[in-house]
mmCIF file of C-alpha atoms in Angstrom:
data_model
loop_
_atom_site.group_PDB
_atom_site.id
_atom_site.type_symbol
_atom_site.label_atom_id
_atom_site.label_comp_id
_atom_site.label_asym_id
_atom_site.label_seq_id
_atom_site.Cartn_x
_atom_site.Cartn_y
_atom_site.Cartn_z
ATOM 1 C CA MET A 1 29.116 35.744 -24.200
ATOM 2 C CA ARG A 2 27.443 34.251 -26.482
ATOM 3 C CA ALA A 3 24.403 33.510 -26.967
ATOM 4 C CA ALA A 4 24.048 29.904 -27.027
ATOM 5 C CA THR A 5 25.760 30.604 -23.521
ATOM 6 C CA GLN A 6 23.146 33.311 -21.978
ATOM 7 C CA LEU A 7 20.679 31.234 -23.410
ATOM 8 C CA ALA A 8 21.801 28.132 -21.187
ATOM 9 C CA MET A 9 22.894 30.047 -18.413
ATOM 10 C CA ILE A 10 18.844 32.007 -17.818
ATOM 11 C CA LEU A 11 17.137 28.412 -18.809
ATOM 12 C CA SER A 12 19.166 26.501 -15.793
ATOM 13 C CA LEU A 13 17.982 29.588 -13.852
ATOM 14 C CA VAL A 14 14.352 28.789 -14.427
ATOM 15 C CA PRO A 15 12.791 25.802 -12.414
ATOM 16 C CA ALA A 16 11.434 23.083 -13.752
ATOM 17 C CA PRO A 17 7.186 22.272 -13.898
ATOM 18 C CA ALA A 18 6.254 20.017 -11.619
ATOM 19 C CA TRP A 19 4.838 17.394 -12.901
ATOM 20 C CA SER A 20 1.629 16.775 -12.067
ATOM 21 C CA ALA A 21 0.271 13.736 -10.466
ATOM 22 C CA GLN A 22 -1.061 10.996 -12.797
ATOM 23 C CA PRO A 23 -5.200 9.208 -12.249
ATOM 24 C CA TYR A 24 -3.435 6.461 -11.401
ATOM 25 C CA GLU A 25 -1.365 7.154 -8.795
ATOM 26 C CA GLY A 26 -2.579 6.428 -5.243
ATOM 27 C CA PHE A 27 -3.243 3.522 -3.022
ATOM 28 C CA TRP A 28 -5.257 0.808 -4.143
ATOM 29 C CA ALA A 29 -6.756 -2.706 -2.500
ATOM 30 C CA SER A 30 -8.672 -5.348 -3.926
ATOM 31 C CA THR A 31 -11.236 -4.443 -1.448
ATOM 32 C CA LYS A 32 -11.991 -1.850 1.389
ATOM 33 C CA LYS A 33 -11.451 -3.635 4.032
ATOM 34 C CA ASP A 34 -7.557 -4.579 2.349
ATOM 35 C CA CYS A 35 -7.022 -0.733 2.788
ATOM 36 C CA ARG A 36 -7.353 -0.766 6.142
ATOM 37 C CA ASP A 37 -4.835 -4.129 7.028
ATOM 38 C CA GLN A 38 -1.414 -2.730 6.148
ATOM 39 C CA ASP A 39 -0.321 -6.110 6.149
ATOM 40 C CA SER A 40 -2.789 -7.172 3.068
ATOM 41 C CA ALA A 41 -1.633 -9.033 0.050
ATOM 42 C CA ASN A 42 -4.227 -6.831 -1.974
ATOM 43 C CA ARG A 43 -2.913 -3.935 -1.634
ATOM 44 C CA MET A 44 -0.843 -2.174 -3.741
ATOM 45 C CA SER A 45 0.657 1.864 -4.296
ATOM 46 C CA ILE A 46 1.976 3.599 -7.014
ATOM 47 C CA GLU A 47 3.866 6.429 -6.391
ATOM 48 C CA GLY A 48 6.009 8.813 -8.081
ATOM 49 C CA GLY A 49 4.182 8.190 -11.754
ATOM 50 C CA ASN A 50 6.494 4.397 -12.402
ATOM 51 C CA ARG A 51 7.020 2.701 -9.161
ATOM 52 C CA LEU A 52 4.499 -0.165 -8.023
ATOM 53 C CA TYR A 53 5.169 -1.214 -4.865
ATOM 54 C CA TRP A 54 2.929 -4.699 -3.313
ATOM 55 C CA TYR A 55 3.107 -6.132 -0.535
ATOM 56 C CA GLU A 56 6.503 -8.965 -1.821
ATOM 57 C CA THR A 57 7.824 -7.516 -5.717
ATOM 58 C CA ARG A 58 8.386 -4.194 -6.737
ATOM 59 C CA CYS A 59 8.359 -2.844 -10.186
ATOM 60 C CA ARG A 60 9.357 0.710 -12.103
ATOM 61 C CA ALA A 61 8.069 1.223 -15.250
ATOM 62 C CA SER A 62 10.378 2.158 -17.953
ATOM 63 C CA GLU A 63 8.121 3.253 -20.738
ATOM 64 C CA ILE A 64 4.115 4.269 -20.088
ATOM 65 C CA THR A 65 2.245 5.138 -23.401
ATOM 66 C CA ALA A 66 -1.124 6.337 -23.273
ATOM 67 C CA ASP A 67 -3.707 3.307 -24.534
ATOM 68 C CA GLY A 68 -6.857 5.622 -24.576
ATOM 69 C CA LYS A 69 -8.056 8.510 -22.104
ATOM 70 C CA LEU A 70 -7.324 6.726 -19.082
ATOM 71 C CA GLY A 71 -5.909 3.692 -20.188
ATOM 72 C CA TRP A 72 -1.860 3.069 -20.409
ATOM 73 C CA THR A 73 0.223 0.460 -21.402
ATOM 74 C CA MET A 74 3.777 0.223 -19.294
ATOM 75 C CA LYS A 75 7.132 -2.302 -19.875
ATOM 76 C CA LEU A 76 7.865 -2.795 -16.345
ATOM 77 C CA ALA A 77 10.739 -4.134 -14.675
ATOM 78 C CA CYS A 78 10.176 -6.371 -11.165
ATOM 79 C CA GLU A 79 11.722 -7.945 -8.681
ATOM 80 C CA GLY A 80 10.156 -10.092 -5.641
ATOM 81 C CA GLU A 81 10.671 -12.972 -3.292
ATOM 82 C CA GLY A 82 14.415 -13.512 -4.463
ATOM 83 C CA GLU A 83 13.453 -13.123 -8.743
ATOM 84 C CA ARG A 84 13.546 -10.059 -11.232
ATOM 85 C CA PHE A 85 11.174 -10.733 -13.713
ATOM 86 C CA ARG A 86 9.337 -8.434 -16.661
ATOM 87 C CA SER A 87 5.790 -7.652 -17.385
ATOM 88 C CA THR A 88 3.541 -5.604 -20.162
ATOM 89 C CA PRO A 89 0.824 -4.613 -17.801
ATOM 90 C CA ARG A 90 -2.187 -1.829 -19.726
ATOM 91 C CA VAL A 91 -3.876 0.128 -16.178
ATOM 92 C CA ALA A 92 -6.953 1.501 -16.458
ATOM 93 C CA ILE A 93 -9.246 3.900 -14.709
ATOM 94 C CA ALA A 94 -12.811 2.744 -14.876
ATOM 95 C CA ALA A 95 -16.186 4.700 -15.106
ATOM 96 C CA ASP A 96 -17.413 3.067 -11.782
ATOM 97 C CA GLY A 97 -12.792 4.590 -10.458
ATOM 98 C CA ARG A 98 -11.657 1.423 -10.775
ATOM 99 C CA LEU A 99 -8.278 0.158 -11.232
ATOM 100 C CA VAL A 100 -8.490 -2.620 -13.727
ATOM 101 C CA MET A 101 -4.604 -4.420 -14.302
ATOM 102 C CA ASP A 102 -4.714 -6.619 -16.696
ATOM 103 C CA ASN A 103 -1.868 -8.403 -17.307
ATOM 104 C CA GLY A 104 0.108 -7.223 -14.326
ATOM 105 C CA PRO A 105 3.119 -8.597 -12.501
ATOM 106 C CA VAL A 106 1.019 -10.393 -9.863
ATOM 107 C CA GLY A 107 -2.136 -12.816 -8.595
ATOM 108 C CA GLN A 108 -3.113 -15.498 -10.133
ATOM 109 C CA ALA A 109 -5.915 -13.470 -13.170
ATOM 110 C CA ARG A 110 -4.947 -12.018 -16.053
ATOM 111 C CA ARG A 111 -7.257 -9.317 -14.939
ATOM 112 C CA GLN A 112 -6.889 -7.411 -11.329
ATOM 113 C CA THR A 113 -8.782 -4.917 -10.160
ATOM 114 C CA TYR A 114 -8.739 -2.579 -7.738
ATOM 115 C CA VAL A 115 -10.831 0.537 -5.772
ATOM 116 C CA ARG A 116 -8.705 2.897 -4.166
ATOM 117 C CA CYS A 117 -7.699 3.580 -0.764
ATOM 118 C CA GLU A 118 -8.551 6.449 1.659
ATOM 119 C CA ILE A 119 -5.728 6.708 3.284
ATOM 120 C CA GLY A 120 -4.809 9.204 6.174
ATOM 121 C CA LYS A 121 -2.512 11.556 7.313
ATOM 122 C CA LYS A 122 -0.580 10.158 9.824
ATOM 123 C CA ARG A 123 -0.549 12.863 13.341
#
């Protein structure tokens, strides 16, 4: 066998490294009260590093670029309320642990601030 073929076979047997969760992943809401309300329009989740979900909107990031120590810019393709649209927000974790989203795809304000929700596991 050729060396390149042997190397390819060996690499195919090595498991891929597990990607660690990003600091911005998880459940977020405008207030702790909204964290407890599963039907709140003020809740969001970020899963898998590139999927963002709100009450009636979902987005997928095609590009995520570091912008500072705990900041990222994203190019989002979104769907919500029968519409498809794009957004380019900046997401950052503030010193107090809040998630700050500038130019986000939902909400009336140009800046939304979220607290992290501690969601218990179902038994």
